[in-house]
Every structure is written in structure tokens, then in C-alpha cells.
Short mmCIF file of C-alpha atoms in Angstrom, two decimals:
data_model
loop_
_atom_site.label_atom_id
_atom_site.label_comp_id
_atom_site.label_asym_id
_atom_site.label_seq_id
_atom_site.Cartn_x
_atom_site.Cartn_y
_atom_site.Cartn_z
CA LEU A 708 33.84 271.33 -61.79
CA TYR A 709 35.83 270.17 -64.80
CA ALA A 710 39.54 270.17 -65.51
CA GLY A 711 40.46 273.70 -66.50
CA ASP A 712 37.73 275.40 -64.48
CA PRO A 713 39.13 278.19 -62.29
CA LEU A 714 37.79 276.53 -59.14
CA ALA A 715 38.96 273.01 -60.03
CA PRO A 716 41.47 271.99 -57.32
CA ASN A 717 43.65 269.83 -59.56
CA SER A 718 43.44 269.60 -63.34
CA LYS A 719 45.97 266.76 -63.72
CA SER A 720 44.38 263.93 -61.73
CA PHE A 721 41.06 262.48 -60.67
CA SER A 722 41.64 263.16 -57.00
CA ALA A 723 43.99 264.75 -54.50
CA SER A 724 47.29 263.05 -53.61
CA SER A 725 47.50 260.89 -50.51
CA TRP A 726 50.82 260.43 -48.69
CA LEU A 727 52.34 258.85 -45.57
CA LYS A 728 50.12 255.78 -45.37
CA PHE A 729 51.01 253.39 -42.53
CA SER A 730 50.77 249.69 -43.39
CA PRO A 731 51.93 247.52 -40.46
CA ARG A 732 52.40 243.74 -40.74
CA ILE A 733 53.21 241.32 -37.95
CA GLY A 734 53.49 237.54 -37.71
CA LEU A 735 54.19 235.04 -34.94
CA ALA A 736 55.11 231.34 -35.03
CA TRP A 737 55.27 228.93 -32.06
CA ASP A 738 56.45 225.33 -31.75
CA PRO A 739 54.59 224.09 -28.62
CA ALA A 740 56.57 220.86 -28.16
CA GLY A 741 59.87 222.10 -29.56
CA ASP A 742 60.22 219.03 -31.79
CA GLY A 743 59.35 220.69 -35.11
CA ARG A 744 56.27 218.52 -35.65
CA MET A 745 53.60 221.05 -34.68
CA THR A 746 53.33 224.81 -35.21
CA VAL A 747 50.89 227.54 -34.30
CA ARG A 748 51.02 230.63 -36.52
CA THR A 749 49.16 233.92 -36.53
CA ALA A 750 49.57 237.11 -38.53
CA TYR A 751 48.00 240.48 -39.25
CA GLY A 752 48.60 243.00 -42.01
CA LEU A 753 47.13 246.20 -43.38
CA PHE A 754 47.41 246.62 -47.14
CA LEU A 755 46.64 249.65 -49.28
CA ASP A 756 45.33 249.65 -52.83
CA TYR A 757 44.79 252.16 -55.60
CA PRO A 758 41.29 253.19 -56.68
CA ASN A 759 40.06 251.14 -59.62
CA LEU A 760 40.35 253.94 -62.14
CA PHE A 761 39.31 251.71 -65.05
CA GLN A 762 35.77 251.86 -63.64
CA TYR A 763 35.49 255.54 -64.52
CA ASP A 764 34.99 254.75 -68.20
CA GLN A 765 31.67 256.60 -68.36
CA ILE A 766 33.49 259.94 -68.20
CA LYS A 767 34.64 259.64 -71.81
CA VAL A 768 31.04 259.71 -73.06
CA SER A 769 29.59 262.12 -70.47
CA PRO A 770 28.90 265.74 -71.37
CA PRO A 771 30.68 267.95 -72.16
CA TRP A 772 33.40 265.57 -73.44
CA ALA A 773 31.10 263.60 -75.73
CA ASN A 774 27.49 262.63 -76.19
CA VAL A 775 25.61 259.41 -76.75
CA ILE A 776 22.08 260.50 -77.61
CA ASN A 777 19.17 258.03 -77.65
CA VAL A 778 15.91 259.19 -79.25
CA ASN A 779 13.04 256.79 -78.66
CA SER A 780 10.13 257.01 -81.13
CA PRO A 781 10.99 260.46 -82.51
CA SER A 782 7.92 262.45 -83.57
CA GLY A 783 9.68 263.42 -86.83
CA GLY A 784 10.48 259.80 -87.71
CA PHE A 785 13.59 259.04 -89.74
CA VAL A 786 12.99 262.12 -91.87
CA ASP A 787 13.49 264.53 -88.95
CA PRO A 788 14.73 262.49 -85.93
CA TRP A 789 15.99 265.58 -84.12
CA ARG A 790 12.72 267.49 -84.11
CA ASP A 791 12.11 266.88 -80.40
CA LEU A 792 15.61 268.13 -79.58
CA GLY A 793 15.23 271.40 -81.44
CA GLY A 794 17.62 270.38 -84.19
CA SER A 795 20.61 268.14 -84.79
CA PRO A 796 23.27 268.21 -82.04
CA PHE A 797 25.99 267.41 -84.58
CA PRO A 798 28.71 268.30 -85.32
CA TYR A 799 29.63 268.22 -81.66
CA VAL A 800 32.54 270.48 -80.70
CA VAL A 801 34.23 270.12 -77.30
CA ASN A 802 34.97 273.60 -75.99
CA GLU A 803 33.73 275.98 -73.31
CA ASN A 804 30.41 276.26 -75.18
CA ALA A 805 29.74 272.52 -75.47
CA PRO A 806 26.01 271.89 -74.94
CA PHE A 807 24.45 269.70 -72.28
CA PRO A 808 21.46 267.84 -73.81
CA ASP A 809 18.41 267.28 -71.64
CA ALA A 810 18.60 264.35 -69.18
CA SER A 811 22.37 263.94 -69.59
CA LEU A 812 23.91 261.02 -67.74
CA ILE A 813 26.82 262.40 -65.72
CA GLU A 814 29.58 260.63 -63.82
CA GLN A 815 30.79 262.58 -60.81
CA ILE A 816 34.09 261.95 -59.01
CA PRO A 817 34.69 263.57 -55.61
CA THR A 818 37.94 265.50 -55.31
CA HIS A 819 39.11 263.69 -52.15
CA LEU A 820 38.47 259.96 -52.61
CA LYS A 821 39.95 257.88 -49.81
CA SER A 822 42.32 255.06 -50.73
CA PRO A 823 40.85 251.59 -50.21
CA TYR A 824 42.64 249.36 -47.73
CA ILE A 825 42.24 245.87 -46.32
CA HIS A 826 42.83 244.33 -42.89
CA GLN A 827 43.97 240.71 -43.13
CA TRP A 828 44.46 238.27 -40.28
CA ASN A 829 44.88 234.53 -39.84
CA LEU A 830 45.46 231.79 -37.29
CA SER A 831 46.67 228.31 -38.25
CA ILE A 832 47.66 225.05 -36.56
CA GLN A 833 49.79 222.53 -38.45
CA ARG A 834 50.58 218.99 -37.31
CA GLN A 835 52.84 216.39 -38.91
CA LEU A 836 51.75 212.76 -38.66
CA GLY A 837 54.31 210.08 -39.32
CA THR A 838 56.85 211.03 -41.94
CA ASP A 839 54.58 211.86 -44.87
CA TRP A 840 51.31 213.41 -43.64
CA LEU A 841 50.58 217.03 -42.71
CA LEU A 842 47.26 218.26 -41.29
CA ALA A 843 46.37 221.95 -41.02
CA GLY A 844 43.46 224.02 -39.75
CA ASN A 845 43.33 227.71 -40.69
CA TYR A 846 41.10 230.62 -39.86
CA LEU A 847 41.32 233.41 -42.45
CA GLY A 848 39.67 236.80 -42.26
CA ASN A 849 39.78 240.17 -43.93
CA SER A 850 37.89 243.44 -43.92
CA ILE A 851 38.01 245.95 -46.77
CA ILE A 852 37.34 249.64 -46.11
CA HIS A 853 36.66 252.44 -48.62
CA MET A 854 35.83 250.16 -51.54
CA MET A 855 34.86 252.10 -54.63
CA SER A 856 31.10 252.13 -55.10
CA SER A 857 28.52 254.50 -56.53
CA VAL A 858 25.33 256.21 -55.42
CA GLU A 859 22.64 258.07 -57.31
CA GLY A 860 23.38 261.78 -57.05
CA ASN A 861 20.16 262.96 -58.72
CA PRO A 862 17.36 260.71 -57.44
CA SER A 863 13.70 261.07 -58.30
CA VAL A 864 11.88 262.43 -55.28
CA TYR A 865 8.60 260.81 -54.28
CA LEU A 866 5.86 263.44 -54.06
CA PRO A 867 2.74 262.24 -52.22
CA GLY A 868 -0.73 263.20 -53.34
CA ALA A 869 -3.41 262.25 -55.83
CA SER A 870 -2.42 265.14 -58.10
CA CYS A 871 0.00 268.05 -58.16
CA VAL A 872 1.60 270.65 -60.40
CA ILE A 873 5.33 270.37 -61.21
CA ASN A 874 6.89 273.25 -63.11
CA GLY A 875 3.51 274.34 -64.42
CA VAL A 876 2.36 270.87 -65.54
CA SER A 877 -0.38 268.91 -63.75
CA TYR A 878 0.19 265.22 -62.94
CA THR A 879 -2.29 262.63 -61.68
CA PRO A 880 -1.13 260.87 -59.56
CA CYS A 881 1.59 263.17 -58.35
CA SER A 882 4.32 260.47 -58.56
CA SER A 883 4.39 257.90 -61.35
CA THR A 884 6.79 256.45 -63.90
CA ALA A 885 5.45 258.96 -66.40
CA ASN A 886 7.05 261.89 -64.57
CA THR A 887 10.18 260.28 -63.15
CA ALA A 888 12.45 262.78 -64.90
CA ARG A 889 10.37 265.76 -63.74
CA ARG A 890 10.73 264.65 -60.14
CA ARG A 891 14.52 264.49 -60.15
CA LEU A 892 16.11 266.44 -57.31
CA LEU A 893 18.08 268.91 -59.44
CA GLU A 894 15.14 269.73 -61.70
CA LEU A 895 12.90 270.41 -58.70
CA GLN A 896 15.56 272.79 -57.38
CA ASN A 897 16.24 274.46 -60.76
CA PRO A 898 13.62 273.71 -63.45
CA VAL A 899 15.60 275.44 -66.22
CA ASP A 900 19.09 273.95 -65.84
CA GLY A 901 18.12 270.91 -63.76
CA LYS A 902 16.34 269.21 -66.67
CA LYS A 903 19.67 268.95 -68.48
CA ILE A 904 20.92 266.45 -65.89
CA GLY A 905 19.46 262.95 -65.60
CA ASN A 906 21.20 260.15 -63.73
CA VAL A 907 24.27 261.23 -61.80
CA ILE A 908 26.64 258.33 -61.13
CA GLN A 909 28.33 259.65 -58.01
CA VAL A 910 31.50 257.67 -57.30
CA ASP A 911 31.73 256.88 -53.61
CA ASP A 912 34.42 255.42 -51.34
CA GLY A 913 32.06 254.13 -48.66
CA GLY A 914 31.84 250.48 -49.73
CA THR A 915 32.84 247.72 -47.30
CA ARG A 916 33.42 243.97 -47.52
CA HIS A 917 34.09 241.32 -44.86
CA TYR A 918 35.27 237.74 -45.29
CA ASP A 919 35.69 234.88 -42.81
CA ALA A 920 36.78 231.35 -43.63
CA LEU A 921 37.75 228.05 -42.01
CA MET A 922 40.13 226.07 -44.20
CA LEU A 923 41.09 222.47 -43.41
CA SER A 924 43.80 220.76 -45.43
CA VAL A 925 45.63 217.46 -45.60
CA GLN A 926 48.80 216.73 -47.52
CA LYS A 927 50.68 213.51 -48.15
CA ARG A 928 54.14 214.07 -49.52
CA ARG A 929 55.38 211.78 -52.24
CA SER A 930 56.15 208.34 -50.88
CA LYS A 931 55.81 204.96 -52.58
CA GLY A 932 54.76 206.83 -55.70
CA VAL A 933 51.66 208.44 -54.13
CA THR A 934 51.00 212.15 -53.52
CA VAL A 935 47.73 213.50 -52.05
CA GLN A 936 46.58 217.07 -51.46
CA ALA A 937 43.11 218.06 -50.30
CA ASN A 938 41.46 221.10 -48.74
CA TYR A 939 38.01 222.20 -47.71
CA THR A 940 36.94 225.81 -47.12
CA TRP A 941 33.81 226.96 -45.30
CA SER A 942 33.48 230.70 -45.79
CA HIS A 943 31.13 233.66 -45.88
CA CYS A 944 31.56 237.00 -47.66
CA LEU A 945 29.42 240.07 -46.94
CA ASP A 946 29.55 243.50 -48.53
CA SER A 947 27.52 246.66 -49.01
CA GLY A 948 26.65 245.90 -52.62
CA ILE A 949 29.59 246.75 -54.88
CA PRO A 950 28.88 247.33 -58.61
CA ALA A 951 31.20 245.69 -61.11
CA SER A 952 31.54 248.97 -63.00
CA PHE A 953 30.14 252.47 -62.91
CA SER A 954 28.98 252.59 -66.53
CA GLY A 955 25.25 252.45 -65.81
CA ALA A 956 22.84 254.52 -63.77
CA GLY A 957 23.72 255.24 -60.15
CA LYS A 958 22.68 252.92 -57.36
CA ASP A 959 20.62 253.73 -54.30
CA THR A 960 20.92 257.08 -52.62
CA LEU A 961 23.58 257.42 -49.97
CA ASP A 962 21.11 257.33 -47.08
CA ARG A 963 19.82 253.92 -48.24
CA ARG A 964 23.19 252.19 -48.60
CA GLY A 965 22.38 249.73 -45.81
CA LEU A 966 19.59 248.19 -47.89
CA ASP A 967 22.19 246.77 -50.29
CA GLY A 968 24.08 244.87 -47.59
CA GLY A 969 24.22 241.13 -48.10
CA ASN A 970 26.20 238.26 -49.56
CA CYS A 971 28.97 239.14 -52.00
CA ASP A 972 28.43 238.25 -55.64
CA GLN A 973 31.28 235.74 -55.41
CA ASP A 974 30.21 234.28 -52.06
CA ARG A 975 30.92 230.53 -52.01
CA ARG A 976 30.07 228.84 -48.71
CA HIS A 977 31.65 225.49 -49.47
CA ASN A 978 34.71 224.74 -51.58
CA PHE A 979 36.42 221.34 -51.73
CA ASN A 980 39.51 220.49 -53.78
CA MET A 981 41.48 217.26 -53.98
CA SER A 982 44.31 216.13 -56.23
CA THR A 983 46.20 212.85 -56.30
CA VAL A 984 49.23 211.63 -58.23
CA TYR A 985 50.32 208.02 -58.57
CA GLU A 986 53.67 207.18 -60.15
CA THR A 987 54.21 203.67 -61.41
CA PRO A 988 57.12 201.83 -59.79
CA GLN A 989 60.38 200.57 -61.29
CA PHE A 990 59.42 197.16 -62.68
CA SER A 991 61.97 194.37 -62.67
CA ASN A 992 60.70 192.79 -65.85
CA GLY A 993 62.49 194.30 -68.84
CA THR A 994 59.41 194.72 -71.00
CA LEU A 995 57.30 196.17 -68.15
CA ARG A 996 60.20 198.46 -67.16
CA VAL A 997 60.30 199.91 -70.68
CA LEU A 998 56.54 200.20 -71.13
CA GLY A 999 55.28 200.92 -67.62
CA THR A 1000 57.95 202.54 -65.47
CA GLY A 1001 57.77 206.27 -64.70
CA TRP A 1002 54.18 206.86 -65.73
CA GLN A 1003 52.08 209.27 -63.64
CA ILE A 1004 48.33 209.01 -63.18
CA SER A 1005 46.64 212.04 -61.64
CA GLY A 1006 43.14 213.18 -60.82
CA ILE A 1007 41.58 216.45 -59.66
CA VAL A 1008 38.20 216.76 -57.93
CA ARG A 1009 36.57 220.13 -57.21
CA VAL A 1010 33.22 220.59 -55.53
CA LEU A 1011 31.63 224.03 -54.94
#
């Protein structure tokens, strides 16, 4: 269905509207000793997001809106590059009669995509030592549901056998890279119209991602001209294999999504950061006071 088709449910948006989303948040803080030197905090929140619509860029060059046609080794050479296509496809006019070239790459968007949302939770313990030092231990976690992903909507079907006939043509073996296009699902179902559709990038809202982290930090507030901040994070991120964009061919078929599960692309198990600032004191000597007082020396160390 395309915008303007009689059966299209909504011609003004990519998907149906979604209302009345419930996003609770709650947080608790406890001072065990009642002296303000130690706190225990925990919180939970559910946060909604919009679909990443910028990822649907392939629509603008998908038939029937436009065409990007690649002809590899045309039999007519540069003199007649369109011979294998039955003639030049240009000029290309977008109307109800716009043609679909063979093996068109199509991006498909379901009409009822679910909004992605994330569960976030944390637990932290903070302890003040002396007058300047603060130690903290934090557990951070989140789980993302309905992340935008993509699956292949027109996969090539494996046909067993040493040889077979597909649409009147014999192939030996039955399944090989030479007949990948002929074994696509839609062409097997409809040899005439099915050959006009190649890869189908089917946008999907079934992606998931999970993150857990332990973060330890130490902070020394400015005293005697010295400031120290340091933190270390031990974390792990897992997801179902989320593509950065949907501009290429579709991924695995929907029934094989679990095979893509693993570490996130940005998974970083260890992350250490430390920064220090030293401020020179107020010197009593006049020359040193003019030349050396008020200078700051700082350093930053980051280890991944």
C-alpha cells in the first residue's frame, strides 16, 4: 500500500497514532545514620521515545517514487546500456503508472509500529569521608523494548536437490548463488510480478537491548588547591543486532532473529576516567605572587 491507495489506512503519516502512554517514575533516598554523611538511593523510570524516522531514507529512492538502476556488464555496452532492460527507463514519471523495474529494492513500513520505550533503574550508596572525600558505588541498568530494526521480507528460499526446474529453467544444483534472485519468496509465489521485487527491507519494532553496569567513583572537593575526580565502570550491553540504518538490504528473516543476539556495537566492558586540578597557592614573595599565584595545572586520564 502507498499513500493515496484506497486501502491505505493513513496517507499523512508513516504509522498510526499512539496515545495515552503511561510513563511512571519513582525514586527513594535513605539516610541510614541520620547524620547526612551516608545515603542509599534507588530509582526506576519508564521512558518513551519516537521511532527514528531518519532511518527510513531508502523510501525516497524506492519504486515507485524514484529509481536507482545499476546495470552490471550490459550486453549492449555503452552504445546500448539498456538493451537488457528492454529500453531506457528514462524519463521517469511518478504517477499511477510508474514502472517497477526487475529486482527492485523496496523498503516496507508496517502501519502499526509500536513506540520504543526503555526501563531504567539504579541503586547507589554514597559515603562522605572526612570533609573533602566522597565515595560512591552505583548499579545502573536499563532495558529497551521495541527498538527499530529490520528483517528481510523477501528472502531467497533454499531448495534442496542436485537439480530442479524453476519457472521453466533448469538449475544444477538446485540452489546456488547463480539463481539467488529466482529463488526469492515472492517470485516463487508469483513468477510474473514477483521478479520485479528484490530485497525487501521490512522495518520491524522487535529489537531489544539490555545494559548492566557497576560504577565506582571517588571525588575530592577542592581543598588546599587540589581537586580529584575518578570513576570506573564495568558494564555489559547485549542486543538483538540493531542496524545503524535501513538503507541496505534487509537483515535475517524474522524467524532467525535470535541468531543476531550478542554484544552491542558500542559495548565497552571497562571504562576508567580520572581528572585532577592543582591550583598554585598565594605566595608571600612579591615576584612569585605575581608570576606564580593562581595558576591551575590539570590532567585527564581515560582508559577503555
